[in-house]
Short mmCIF file of C-alpha atoms and ligand atoms in Angstrom, two decimals:
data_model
loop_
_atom_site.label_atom_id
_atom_site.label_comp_id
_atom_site.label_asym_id
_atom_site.label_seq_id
_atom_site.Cartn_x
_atom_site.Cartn_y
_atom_site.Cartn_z
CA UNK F 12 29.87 -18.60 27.23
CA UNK F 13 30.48 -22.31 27.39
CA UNK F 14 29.64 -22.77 23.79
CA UNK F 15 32.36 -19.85 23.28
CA UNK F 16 35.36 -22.07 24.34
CA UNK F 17 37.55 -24.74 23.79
CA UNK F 18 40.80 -26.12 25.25
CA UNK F 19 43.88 -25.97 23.09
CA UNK F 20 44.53 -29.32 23.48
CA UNK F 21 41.75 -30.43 21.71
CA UNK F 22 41.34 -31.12 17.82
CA UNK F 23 40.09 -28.49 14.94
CA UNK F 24 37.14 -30.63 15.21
CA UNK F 25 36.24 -29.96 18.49
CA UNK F 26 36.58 -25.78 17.61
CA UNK F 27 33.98 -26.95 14.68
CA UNK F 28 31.68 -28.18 17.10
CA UNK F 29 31.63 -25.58 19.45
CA UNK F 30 31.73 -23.05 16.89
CA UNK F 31 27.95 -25.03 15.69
CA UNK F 32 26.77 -24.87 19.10
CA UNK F 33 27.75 -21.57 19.86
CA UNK F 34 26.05 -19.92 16.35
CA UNK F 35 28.92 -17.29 16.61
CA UNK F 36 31.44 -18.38 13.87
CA UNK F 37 33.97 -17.49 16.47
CA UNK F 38 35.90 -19.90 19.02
CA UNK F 39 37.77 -18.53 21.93
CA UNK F 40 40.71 -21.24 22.42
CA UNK F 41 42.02 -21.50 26.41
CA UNK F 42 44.39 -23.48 28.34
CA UNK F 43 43.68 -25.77 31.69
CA UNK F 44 43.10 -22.74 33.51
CA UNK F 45 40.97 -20.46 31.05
CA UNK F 46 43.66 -18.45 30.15
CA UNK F 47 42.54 -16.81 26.67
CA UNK F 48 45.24 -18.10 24.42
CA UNK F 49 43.69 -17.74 21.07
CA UNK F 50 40.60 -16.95 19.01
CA UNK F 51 39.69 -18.76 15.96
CA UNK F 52 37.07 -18.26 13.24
CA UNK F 53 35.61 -19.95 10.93
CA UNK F 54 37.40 -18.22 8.31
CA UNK F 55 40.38 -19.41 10.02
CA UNK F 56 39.27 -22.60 10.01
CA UNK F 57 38.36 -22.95 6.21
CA UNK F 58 42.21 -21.48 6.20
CA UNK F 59 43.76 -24.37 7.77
CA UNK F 60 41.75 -26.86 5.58
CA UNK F 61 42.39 -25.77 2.24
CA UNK F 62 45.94 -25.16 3.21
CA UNK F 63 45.75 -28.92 3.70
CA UNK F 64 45.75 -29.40 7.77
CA UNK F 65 43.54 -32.30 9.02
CA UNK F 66 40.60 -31.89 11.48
CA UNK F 67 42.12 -34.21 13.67
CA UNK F 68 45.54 -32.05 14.33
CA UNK F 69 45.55 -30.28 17.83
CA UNK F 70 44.33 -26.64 18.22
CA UNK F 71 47.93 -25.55 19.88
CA UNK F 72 49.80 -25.99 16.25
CA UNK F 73 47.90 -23.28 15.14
CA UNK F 74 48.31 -20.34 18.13
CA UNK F 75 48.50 -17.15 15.93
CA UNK F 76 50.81 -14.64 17.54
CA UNK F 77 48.13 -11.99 17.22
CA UNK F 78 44.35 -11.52 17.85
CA UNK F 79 42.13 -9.22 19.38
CA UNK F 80 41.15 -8.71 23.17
CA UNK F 81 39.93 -6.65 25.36
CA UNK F 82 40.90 -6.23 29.01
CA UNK F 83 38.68 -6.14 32.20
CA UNK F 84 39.89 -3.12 33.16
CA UNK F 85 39.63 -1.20 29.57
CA UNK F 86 37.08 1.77 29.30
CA UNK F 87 33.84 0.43 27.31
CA UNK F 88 34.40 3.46 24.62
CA UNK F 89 37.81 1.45 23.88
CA UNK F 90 36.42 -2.31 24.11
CA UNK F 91 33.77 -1.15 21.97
CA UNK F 92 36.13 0.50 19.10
CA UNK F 93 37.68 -3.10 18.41
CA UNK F 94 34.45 -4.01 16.86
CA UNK F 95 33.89 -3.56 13.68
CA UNK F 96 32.44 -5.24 10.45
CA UNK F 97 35.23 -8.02 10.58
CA UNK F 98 35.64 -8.19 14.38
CA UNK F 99 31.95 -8.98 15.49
CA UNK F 100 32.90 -10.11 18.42
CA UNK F 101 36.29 -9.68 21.36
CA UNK F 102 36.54 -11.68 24.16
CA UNK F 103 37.46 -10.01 27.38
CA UNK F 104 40.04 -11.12 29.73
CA UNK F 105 41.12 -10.48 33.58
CA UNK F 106 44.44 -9.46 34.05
CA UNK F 107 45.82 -13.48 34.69
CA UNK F 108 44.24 -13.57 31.07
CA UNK F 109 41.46 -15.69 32.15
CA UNK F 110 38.08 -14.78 30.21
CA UNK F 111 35.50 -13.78 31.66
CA UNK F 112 33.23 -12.09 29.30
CA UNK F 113 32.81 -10.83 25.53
CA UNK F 114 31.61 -7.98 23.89
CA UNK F 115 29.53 -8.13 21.20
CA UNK F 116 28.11 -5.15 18.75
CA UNK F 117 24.27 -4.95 19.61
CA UNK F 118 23.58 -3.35 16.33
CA UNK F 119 24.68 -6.33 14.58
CA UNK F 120 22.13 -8.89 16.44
CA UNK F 121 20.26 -9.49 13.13
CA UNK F 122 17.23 -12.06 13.56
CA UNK F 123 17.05 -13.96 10.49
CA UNK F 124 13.62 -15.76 9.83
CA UNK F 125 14.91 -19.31 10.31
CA UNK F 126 18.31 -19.88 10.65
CA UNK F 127 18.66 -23.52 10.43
CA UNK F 128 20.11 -25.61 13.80
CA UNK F 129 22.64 -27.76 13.12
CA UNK F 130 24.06 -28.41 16.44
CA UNK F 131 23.55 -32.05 16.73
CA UNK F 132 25.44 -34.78 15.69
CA UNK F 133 25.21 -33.04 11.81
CA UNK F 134 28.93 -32.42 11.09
CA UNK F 135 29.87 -35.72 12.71
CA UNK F 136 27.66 -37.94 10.08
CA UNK F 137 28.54 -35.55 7.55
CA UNK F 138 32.27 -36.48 8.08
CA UNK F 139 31.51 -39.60 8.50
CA UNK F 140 29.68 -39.73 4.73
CA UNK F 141 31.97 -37.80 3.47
CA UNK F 142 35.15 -40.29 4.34
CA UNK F 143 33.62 -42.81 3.67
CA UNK F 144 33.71 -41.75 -0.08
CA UNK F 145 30.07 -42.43 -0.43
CA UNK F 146 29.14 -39.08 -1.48
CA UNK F 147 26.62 -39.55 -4.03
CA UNK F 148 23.28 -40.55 -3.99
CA UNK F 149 24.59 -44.71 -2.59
CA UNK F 150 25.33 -44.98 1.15
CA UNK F 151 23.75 -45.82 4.16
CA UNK F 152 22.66 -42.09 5.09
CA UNK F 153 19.98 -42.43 2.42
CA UNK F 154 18.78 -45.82 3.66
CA UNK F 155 18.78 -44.79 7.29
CA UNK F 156 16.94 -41.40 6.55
CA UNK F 157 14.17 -43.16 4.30
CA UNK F 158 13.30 -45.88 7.01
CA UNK F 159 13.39 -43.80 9.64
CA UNK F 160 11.55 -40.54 8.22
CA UNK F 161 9.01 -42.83 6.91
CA UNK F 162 8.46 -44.01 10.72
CA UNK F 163 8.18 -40.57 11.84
CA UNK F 164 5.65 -40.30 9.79
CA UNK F 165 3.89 -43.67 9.91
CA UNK F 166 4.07 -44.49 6.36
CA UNK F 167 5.75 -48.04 5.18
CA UNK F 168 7.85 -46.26 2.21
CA UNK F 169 9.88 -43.76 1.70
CA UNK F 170 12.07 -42.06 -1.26
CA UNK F 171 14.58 -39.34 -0.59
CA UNK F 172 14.95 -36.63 -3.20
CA UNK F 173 16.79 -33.41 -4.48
CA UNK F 174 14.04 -30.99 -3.24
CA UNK F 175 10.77 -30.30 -1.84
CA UNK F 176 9.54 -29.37 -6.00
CA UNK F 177 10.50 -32.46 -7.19
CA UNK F 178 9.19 -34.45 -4.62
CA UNK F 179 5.56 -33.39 -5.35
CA UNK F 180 6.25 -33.51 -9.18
CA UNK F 181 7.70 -37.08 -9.06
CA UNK F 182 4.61 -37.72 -7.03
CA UNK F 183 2.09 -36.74 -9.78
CA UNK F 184 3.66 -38.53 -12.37
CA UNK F 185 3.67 -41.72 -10.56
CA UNK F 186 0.18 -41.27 -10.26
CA UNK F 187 0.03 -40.73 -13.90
CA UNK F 188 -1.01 -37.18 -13.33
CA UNK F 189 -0.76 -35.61 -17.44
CA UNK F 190 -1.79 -33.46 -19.89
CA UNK F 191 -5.46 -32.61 -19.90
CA UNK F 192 -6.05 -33.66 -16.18
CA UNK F 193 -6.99 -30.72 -13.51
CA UNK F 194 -5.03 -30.84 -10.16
CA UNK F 195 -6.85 -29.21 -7.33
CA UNK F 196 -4.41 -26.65 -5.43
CA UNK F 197 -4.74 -23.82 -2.60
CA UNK F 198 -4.62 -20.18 -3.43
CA UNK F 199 -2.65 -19.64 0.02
CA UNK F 200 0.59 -21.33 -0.61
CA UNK F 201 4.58 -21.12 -2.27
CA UNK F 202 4.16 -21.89 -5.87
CA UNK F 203 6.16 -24.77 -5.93
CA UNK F 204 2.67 -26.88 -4.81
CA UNK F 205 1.21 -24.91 -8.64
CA UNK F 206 4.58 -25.06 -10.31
CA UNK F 207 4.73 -28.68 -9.53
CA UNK F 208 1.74 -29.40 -11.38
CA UNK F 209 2.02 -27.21 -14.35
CA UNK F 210 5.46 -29.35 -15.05
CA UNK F 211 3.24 -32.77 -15.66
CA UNK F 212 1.23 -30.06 -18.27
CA UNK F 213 -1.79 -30.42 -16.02
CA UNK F 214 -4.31 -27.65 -15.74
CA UNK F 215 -4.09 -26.61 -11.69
CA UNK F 216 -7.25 -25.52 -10.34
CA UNK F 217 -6.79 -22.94 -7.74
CA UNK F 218 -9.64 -22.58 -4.97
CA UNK F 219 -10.12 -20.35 -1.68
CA UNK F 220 -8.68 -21.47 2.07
CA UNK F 221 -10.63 -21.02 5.16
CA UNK F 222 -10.82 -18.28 6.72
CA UNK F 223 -9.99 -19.97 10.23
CA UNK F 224 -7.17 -22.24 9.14
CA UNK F 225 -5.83 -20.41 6.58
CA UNK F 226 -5.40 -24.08 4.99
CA UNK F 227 -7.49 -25.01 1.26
CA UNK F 228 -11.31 -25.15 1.87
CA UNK F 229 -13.47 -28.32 1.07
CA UNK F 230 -16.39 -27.41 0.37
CA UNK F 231 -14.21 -25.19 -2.16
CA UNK F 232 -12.46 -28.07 -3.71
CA UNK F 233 -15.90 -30.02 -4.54
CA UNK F 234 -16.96 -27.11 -5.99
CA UNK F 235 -14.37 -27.01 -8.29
CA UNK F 236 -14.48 -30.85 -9.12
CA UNK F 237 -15.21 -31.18 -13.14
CA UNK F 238 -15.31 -34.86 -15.15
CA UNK F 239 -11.60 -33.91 -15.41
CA UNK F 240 -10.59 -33.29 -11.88
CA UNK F 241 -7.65 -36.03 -11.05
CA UNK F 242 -6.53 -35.24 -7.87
CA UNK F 243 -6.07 -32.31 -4.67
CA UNK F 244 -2.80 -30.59 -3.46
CA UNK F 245 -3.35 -29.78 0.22
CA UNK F 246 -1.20 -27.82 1.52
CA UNK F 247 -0.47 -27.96 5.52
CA UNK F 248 0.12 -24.07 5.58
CA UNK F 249 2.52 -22.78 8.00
CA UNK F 250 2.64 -25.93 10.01
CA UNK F 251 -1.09 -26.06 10.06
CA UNK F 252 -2.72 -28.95 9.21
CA UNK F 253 -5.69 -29.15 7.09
CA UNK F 254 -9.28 -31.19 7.74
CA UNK F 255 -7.47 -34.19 6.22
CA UNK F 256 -10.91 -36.01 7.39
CA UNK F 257 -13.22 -33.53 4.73
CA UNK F 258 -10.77 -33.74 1.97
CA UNK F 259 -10.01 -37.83 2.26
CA UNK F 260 -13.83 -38.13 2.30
CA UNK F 261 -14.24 -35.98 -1.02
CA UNK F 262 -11.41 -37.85 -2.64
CA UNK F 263 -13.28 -41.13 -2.13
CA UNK F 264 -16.70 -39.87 -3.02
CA UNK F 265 -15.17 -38.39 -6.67
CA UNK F 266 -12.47 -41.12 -6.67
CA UNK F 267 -9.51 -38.56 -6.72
CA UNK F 268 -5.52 -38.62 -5.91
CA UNK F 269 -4.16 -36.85 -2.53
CA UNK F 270 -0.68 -35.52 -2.16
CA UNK F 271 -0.45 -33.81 0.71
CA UNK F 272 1.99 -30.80 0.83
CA UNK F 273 4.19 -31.38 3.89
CA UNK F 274 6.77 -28.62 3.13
CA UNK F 275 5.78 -26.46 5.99
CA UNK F 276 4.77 -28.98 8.15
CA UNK F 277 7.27 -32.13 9.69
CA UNK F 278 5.35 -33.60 12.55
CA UNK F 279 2.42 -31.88 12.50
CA UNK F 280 -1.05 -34.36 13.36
CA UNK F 281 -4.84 -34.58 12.12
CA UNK F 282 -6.90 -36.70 14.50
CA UNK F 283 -3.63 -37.75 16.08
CA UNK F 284 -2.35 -39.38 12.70
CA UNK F 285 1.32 -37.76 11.00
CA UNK F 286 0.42 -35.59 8.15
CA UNK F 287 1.84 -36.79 4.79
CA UNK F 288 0.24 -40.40 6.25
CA UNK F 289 -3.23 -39.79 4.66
CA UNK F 290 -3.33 -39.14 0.81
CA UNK F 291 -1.65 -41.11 -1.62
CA UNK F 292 1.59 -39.79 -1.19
CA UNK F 293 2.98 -37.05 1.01
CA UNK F 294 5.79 -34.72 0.11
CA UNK F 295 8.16 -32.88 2.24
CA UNK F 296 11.00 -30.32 1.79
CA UNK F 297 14.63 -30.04 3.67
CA UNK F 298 15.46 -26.39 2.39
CA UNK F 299 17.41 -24.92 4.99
CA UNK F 300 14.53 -22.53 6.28
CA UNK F 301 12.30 -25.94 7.03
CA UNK F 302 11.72 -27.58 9.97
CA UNK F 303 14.41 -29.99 9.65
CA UNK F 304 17.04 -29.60 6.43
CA UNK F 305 19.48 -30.82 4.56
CA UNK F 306 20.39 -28.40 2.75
CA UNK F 307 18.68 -28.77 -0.30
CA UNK F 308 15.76 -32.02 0.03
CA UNK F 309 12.68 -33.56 -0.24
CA UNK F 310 11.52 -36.85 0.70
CA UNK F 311 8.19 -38.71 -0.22
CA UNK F 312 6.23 -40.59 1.92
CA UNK F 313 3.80 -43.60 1.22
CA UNK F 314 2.11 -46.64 1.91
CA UNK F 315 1.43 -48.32 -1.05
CA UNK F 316 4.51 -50.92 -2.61
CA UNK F 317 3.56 -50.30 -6.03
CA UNK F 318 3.90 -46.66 -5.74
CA UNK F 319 7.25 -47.16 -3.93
CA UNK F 320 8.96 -48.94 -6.51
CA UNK F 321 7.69 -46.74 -9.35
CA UNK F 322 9.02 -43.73 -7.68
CA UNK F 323 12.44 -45.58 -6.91
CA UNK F 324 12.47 -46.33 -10.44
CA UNK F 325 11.74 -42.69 -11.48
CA UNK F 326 14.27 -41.07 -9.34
CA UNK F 327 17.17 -42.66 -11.05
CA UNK F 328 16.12 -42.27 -14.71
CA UNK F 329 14.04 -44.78 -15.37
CA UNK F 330 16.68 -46.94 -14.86
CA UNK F 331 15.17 -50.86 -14.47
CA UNK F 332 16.13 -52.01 -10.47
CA UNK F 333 17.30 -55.69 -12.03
CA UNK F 334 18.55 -54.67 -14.87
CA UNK F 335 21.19 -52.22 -14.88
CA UNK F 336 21.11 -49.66 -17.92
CA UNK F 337 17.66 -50.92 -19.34
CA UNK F 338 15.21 -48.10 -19.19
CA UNK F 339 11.18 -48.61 -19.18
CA UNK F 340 9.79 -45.05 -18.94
CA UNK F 341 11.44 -41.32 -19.60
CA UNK F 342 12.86 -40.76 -15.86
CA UNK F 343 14.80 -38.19 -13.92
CA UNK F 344 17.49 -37.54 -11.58
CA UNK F 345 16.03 -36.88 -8.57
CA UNK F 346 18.37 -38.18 -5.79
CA UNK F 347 19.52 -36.78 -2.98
CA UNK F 348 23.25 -37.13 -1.79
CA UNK F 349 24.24 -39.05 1.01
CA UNK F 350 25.67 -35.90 2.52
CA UNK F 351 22.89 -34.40 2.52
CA UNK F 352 21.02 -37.35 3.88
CA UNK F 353 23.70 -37.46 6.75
CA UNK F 354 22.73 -34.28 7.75
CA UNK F 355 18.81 -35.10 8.12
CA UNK F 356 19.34 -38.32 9.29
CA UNK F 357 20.78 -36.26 12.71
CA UNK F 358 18.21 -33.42 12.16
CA UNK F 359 15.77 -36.43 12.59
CA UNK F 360 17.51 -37.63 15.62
CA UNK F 361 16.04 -35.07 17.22
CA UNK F 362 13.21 -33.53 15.61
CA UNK F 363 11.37 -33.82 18.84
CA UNK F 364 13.29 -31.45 20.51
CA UNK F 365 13.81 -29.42 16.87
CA UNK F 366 9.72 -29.05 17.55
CA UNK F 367 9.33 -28.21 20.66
CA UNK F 368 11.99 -25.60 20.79
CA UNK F 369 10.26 -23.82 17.61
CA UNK F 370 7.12 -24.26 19.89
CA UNK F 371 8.09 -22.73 22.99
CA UNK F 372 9.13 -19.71 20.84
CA UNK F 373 5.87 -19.51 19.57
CA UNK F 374 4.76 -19.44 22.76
CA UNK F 375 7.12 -16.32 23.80
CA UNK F 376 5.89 -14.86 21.13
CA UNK F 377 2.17 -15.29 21.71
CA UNK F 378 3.05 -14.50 25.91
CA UNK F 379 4.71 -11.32 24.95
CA UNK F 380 2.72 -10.13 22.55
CA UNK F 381 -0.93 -11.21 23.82
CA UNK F 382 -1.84 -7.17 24.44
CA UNK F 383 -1.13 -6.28 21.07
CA UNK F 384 -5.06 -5.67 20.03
CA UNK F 385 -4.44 -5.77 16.24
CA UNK F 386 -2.46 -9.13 16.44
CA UNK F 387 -4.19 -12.65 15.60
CA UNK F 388 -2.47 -15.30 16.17
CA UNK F 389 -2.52 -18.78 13.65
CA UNK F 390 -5.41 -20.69 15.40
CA UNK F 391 -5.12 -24.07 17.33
CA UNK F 392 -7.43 -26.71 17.25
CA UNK F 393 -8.38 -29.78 19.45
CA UNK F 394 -8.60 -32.04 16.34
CA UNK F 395 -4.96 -31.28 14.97
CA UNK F 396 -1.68 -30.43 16.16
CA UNK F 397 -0.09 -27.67 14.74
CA UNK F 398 3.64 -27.32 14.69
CA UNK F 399 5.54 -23.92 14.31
CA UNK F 400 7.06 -23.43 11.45
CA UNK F 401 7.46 -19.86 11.11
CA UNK F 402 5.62 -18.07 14.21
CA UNK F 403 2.56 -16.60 12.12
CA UNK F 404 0.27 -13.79 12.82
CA UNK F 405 -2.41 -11.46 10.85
CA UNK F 406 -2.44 -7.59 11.63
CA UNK F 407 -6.42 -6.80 11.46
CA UNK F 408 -5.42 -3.01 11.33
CA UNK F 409 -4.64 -2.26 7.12
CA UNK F 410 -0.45 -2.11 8.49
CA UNK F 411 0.66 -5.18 7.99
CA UNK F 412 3.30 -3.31 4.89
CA UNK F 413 3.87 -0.48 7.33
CA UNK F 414 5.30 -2.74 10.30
CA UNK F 415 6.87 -4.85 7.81
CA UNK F 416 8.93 -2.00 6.80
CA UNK F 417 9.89 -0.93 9.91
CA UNK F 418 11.11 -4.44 11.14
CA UNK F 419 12.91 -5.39 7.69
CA UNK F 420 14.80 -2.00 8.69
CA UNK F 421 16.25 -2.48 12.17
CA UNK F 422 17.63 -6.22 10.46
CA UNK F 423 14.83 -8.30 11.60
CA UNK F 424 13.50 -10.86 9.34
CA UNK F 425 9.80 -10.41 9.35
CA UNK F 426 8.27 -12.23 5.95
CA UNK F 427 4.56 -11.00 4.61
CA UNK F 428 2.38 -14.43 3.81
CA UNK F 429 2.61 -15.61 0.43
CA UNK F 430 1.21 -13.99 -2.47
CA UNK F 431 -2.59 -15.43 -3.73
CA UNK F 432 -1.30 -17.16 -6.39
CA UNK F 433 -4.66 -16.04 -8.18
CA UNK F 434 -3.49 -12.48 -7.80
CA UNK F 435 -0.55 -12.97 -9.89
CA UNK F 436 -0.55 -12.84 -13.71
CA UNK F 437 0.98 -16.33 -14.92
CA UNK F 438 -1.40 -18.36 -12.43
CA UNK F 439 -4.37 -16.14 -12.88
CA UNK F 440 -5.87 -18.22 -15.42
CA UNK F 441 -6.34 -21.01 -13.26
CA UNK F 442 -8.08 -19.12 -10.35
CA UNK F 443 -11.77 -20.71 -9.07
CA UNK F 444 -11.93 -18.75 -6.10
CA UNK F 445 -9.58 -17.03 -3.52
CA UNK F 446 -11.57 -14.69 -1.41
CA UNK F 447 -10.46 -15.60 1.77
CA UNK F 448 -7.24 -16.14 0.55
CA UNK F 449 -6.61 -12.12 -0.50
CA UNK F 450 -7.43 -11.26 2.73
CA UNK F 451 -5.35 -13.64 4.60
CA UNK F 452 -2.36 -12.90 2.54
CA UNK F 453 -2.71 -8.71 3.05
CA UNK F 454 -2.70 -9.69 6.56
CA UNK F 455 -0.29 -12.12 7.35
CA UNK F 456 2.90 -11.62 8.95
CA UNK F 457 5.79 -14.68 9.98
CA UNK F 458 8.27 -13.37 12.52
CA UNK F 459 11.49 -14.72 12.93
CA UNK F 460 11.45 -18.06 14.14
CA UNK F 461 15.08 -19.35 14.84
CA UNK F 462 15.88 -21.39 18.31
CA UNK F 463 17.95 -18.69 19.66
CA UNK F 464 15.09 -15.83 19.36
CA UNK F 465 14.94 -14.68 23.45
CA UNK F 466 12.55 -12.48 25.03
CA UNK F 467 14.72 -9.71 24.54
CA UNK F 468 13.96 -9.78 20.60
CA UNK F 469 10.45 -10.46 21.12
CA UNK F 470 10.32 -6.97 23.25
CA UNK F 471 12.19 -5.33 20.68
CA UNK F 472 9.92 -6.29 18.01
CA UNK F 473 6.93 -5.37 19.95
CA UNK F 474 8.18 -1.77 20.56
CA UNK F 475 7.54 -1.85 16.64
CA UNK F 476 4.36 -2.72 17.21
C1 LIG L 517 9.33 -24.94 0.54
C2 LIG L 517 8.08 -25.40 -0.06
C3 LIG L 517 8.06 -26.24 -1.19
C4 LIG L 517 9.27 -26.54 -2.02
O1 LIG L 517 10.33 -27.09 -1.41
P1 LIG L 517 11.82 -26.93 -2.03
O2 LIG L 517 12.59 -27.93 -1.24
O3 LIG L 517 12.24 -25.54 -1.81
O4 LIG L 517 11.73 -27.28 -3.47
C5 LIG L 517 6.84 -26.72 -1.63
N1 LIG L 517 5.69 -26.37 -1.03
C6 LIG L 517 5.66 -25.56 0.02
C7 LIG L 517 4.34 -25.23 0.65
C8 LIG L 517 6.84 -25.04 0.54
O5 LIG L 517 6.81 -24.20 1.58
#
């Protein structure tokens, strides 16, 4: 209830803010003694702004003379016919108007598979970047996100980007990744990780995950190793790292590139060391399902200076850093915005507590549902930490489709794993192996995984079960 209300005499900002912390899109505004004096949305909101009023003006210049209530004493058939597909939710009031409760339609409680949380300091930096007129890709946002994502993850460097894609593509061309090389990739994974390297006109090589982890195999990956082999993809899967120990050793032994896939995986630990910290590079998306976001992102993570610079170098067309509008190589346009990088910078404020939330729901989940015979869930090991990304689960009984369907249709957000990409006709051509993989991917399951899943939903979605 308390992230429900705000006092009229405080600023539009302040309904903003509540409005993030309260995931409702709906402020109920109140006076000094919680008298319900008006109820704002963000519709409302968005109103007041493009009609040109300021963040900063009080709530109490904008008291519309008519919203919807519901009193105390009202029959529940009536409180219940206010709400509609407009009016999600009515606040109810005593009769001194002081709320004391709302009503809310329980068949609109929709669990969505990630939604993103934003309730930190987000839309105060992103105010803050955006007055400050640096909205492009200059600005101290960027600078504070790269140095302090790259000591998250205990690399020296780091180089914000657009998006999780171009992150591992501007990764393999700074290695000098090209035409006529062969990338080693997982068969368990989004294709961005295969579409990545078919954009530097290398050939991918797609090999089989293990059957435990779910994450590419190793002794896979040296089979697959040819006179042309240039470098391996892992992919941390699902927040799951992989044996980062195995694969470094093979890349040594056949002298090969690692970039590590990090998409799914912010925080996560091999023999107590970040991932992204081991291979070459490491490349990590902000997409608004990921751990943390920005939106749209990506950032890549390194230790090596040479590396760095390249990269810096590539990212803003190839443009020489000394001097301005002389250009060495063919580059892109790969930056990120300062907005967006003011709304990681306070998603990494507190990724710690980001993580641990998204872990104690995997733990509901796995409490709740530890009966369920048919259910596996994603292993943990003592050499890595796994983090939750998406709470992940394979259905050993042939239903996985059939409990999918019945999930999808009471609203809640249940994904099936990712396709093999060997299974599909444009990568087939570049399959080695993906036996594991097939099975893993009829099997798997991610339930919703947002911070405000409570045991209520988990029940519900085991009654599917
Ligand atoms: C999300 C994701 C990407 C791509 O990130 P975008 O920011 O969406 O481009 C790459 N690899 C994996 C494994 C992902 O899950």
């Amino acid at each position: 209830m308390e992230n429900l209300l705000c006092n009229e005499n405080e600023s539009l900002f302040s309904v903003l803010e509540v409005m993030h912390k309260g995931g409702k899109k709906i402020v109920f505004i109140v006076d000094d003694d919680n008298r319900l004096k008006n109820v704002l949305t963000d519709g409302d909101i968005r109103e007041l702004l493009i009609a040109g009023h300021k963040l900063s003006e009080k709530v109490s210049n904008f008291l519309k003379k008519k919203f919807v209530y519901a009193r105390e004493d009202e029959k529940q058939s009536k409180i219940i016919a206010k709400l509609n597909e407009k009016i999600k939710i009515v606040p109810i009031v005593d009769k001194k108007m002081r709320i004391i409760d709302y009503a809310q339609l329980d068949k609109d409680v929709h669990m969505p598979i990630a939604a993103p949380n934003l309730a930190g300091k987000e839309l105060t930096y992103l105010i803050d970047a955006f007055l400050s007129t640096w909205i492009s890709s200059t600005g101290k946002y960027i600078e504070n996100f790269e140095k302090e994502f790259s000591k998250f993850c205990g690399t020296k460097y780091a180089v914000a980007v657009s998006n999780g894609t171009v992150a591992l593509h501007l990764a393999l061309t700074v290695l000098g990744i090209k035409e006529g090389d062969e990338v080693i990739v997982p068969d368990l994974t989004f294709a961005a990780t295969i579409n990545a390297v078919l954009h530097t006109k290398a050939t991918p090589v797609i090999v089989d995950i293990e059957k435990d982890y779910w994450t590419i195999n190793p002794e896979e990956i040296e089979k697959a190793i040819t006179a042309k082999t240039k470098a391996i993809v892992p992919v941390h899967l699902y927040g799951q790292p992989c044996n980062m120990k195995q694969i470094m050793d093979i890349a040594k032994k056949y002298n090969l590139f690692v970039i590590e896939d990090c998409a799914e995986a912010h925080g996560a630990e091999f023999n107590n060391k970040k991932v992204g910290s081991f291979g070459n590079v490491g490349c990590f998306s902000f997409f608004a399902n990921k751990i943390i976001t920005t939106g749209e992102g990506g950032m890549c993570v390194m230790n090596n200076k040479t590396i760095y610079e390249k990269m810096r170098v590539l990212r803003d067309h190839g443009m020489s850093k000394t001097k301005k509008y002389w250009h060495t190589q063919i580059g892109f346009n790969y930056r990120m915005t300062n907005l967006q990088a003011a709304i990681g910078y306070a998603q990494l404020e507190r990724i710690e507590q980001i993580l641990k939330t998204r872990q104690d729901v995997e733990y509901k989940y796995r409490d709740i549902l530890k009966n369920v015979k048919f259910l596996e869930f994603q292993k943990m090991q003592m050499d890595r930490k796994k983090v939750t990304w998406l709470v992940s689960v394979l259905i050993k009984n042939k239903k996985r489709n059939f409990y999918l369907k019945k999930l999808l249709a009471d609203k809640i957000d249940a994904r099936p794993f990712f396709y093999s990409l060997g299974s599909m006709p444009i990568y087939k051509k570049y399959l080695f192996s993906n036996k594991n993989s097939l099975q893993i991917s009829k099997q798997g399951l991610n339930f919703p995984t947002g911070i405000d899943i409570k045991e209520a939903d988990i029940q519900k979605i085991k009654k599917y079960l």
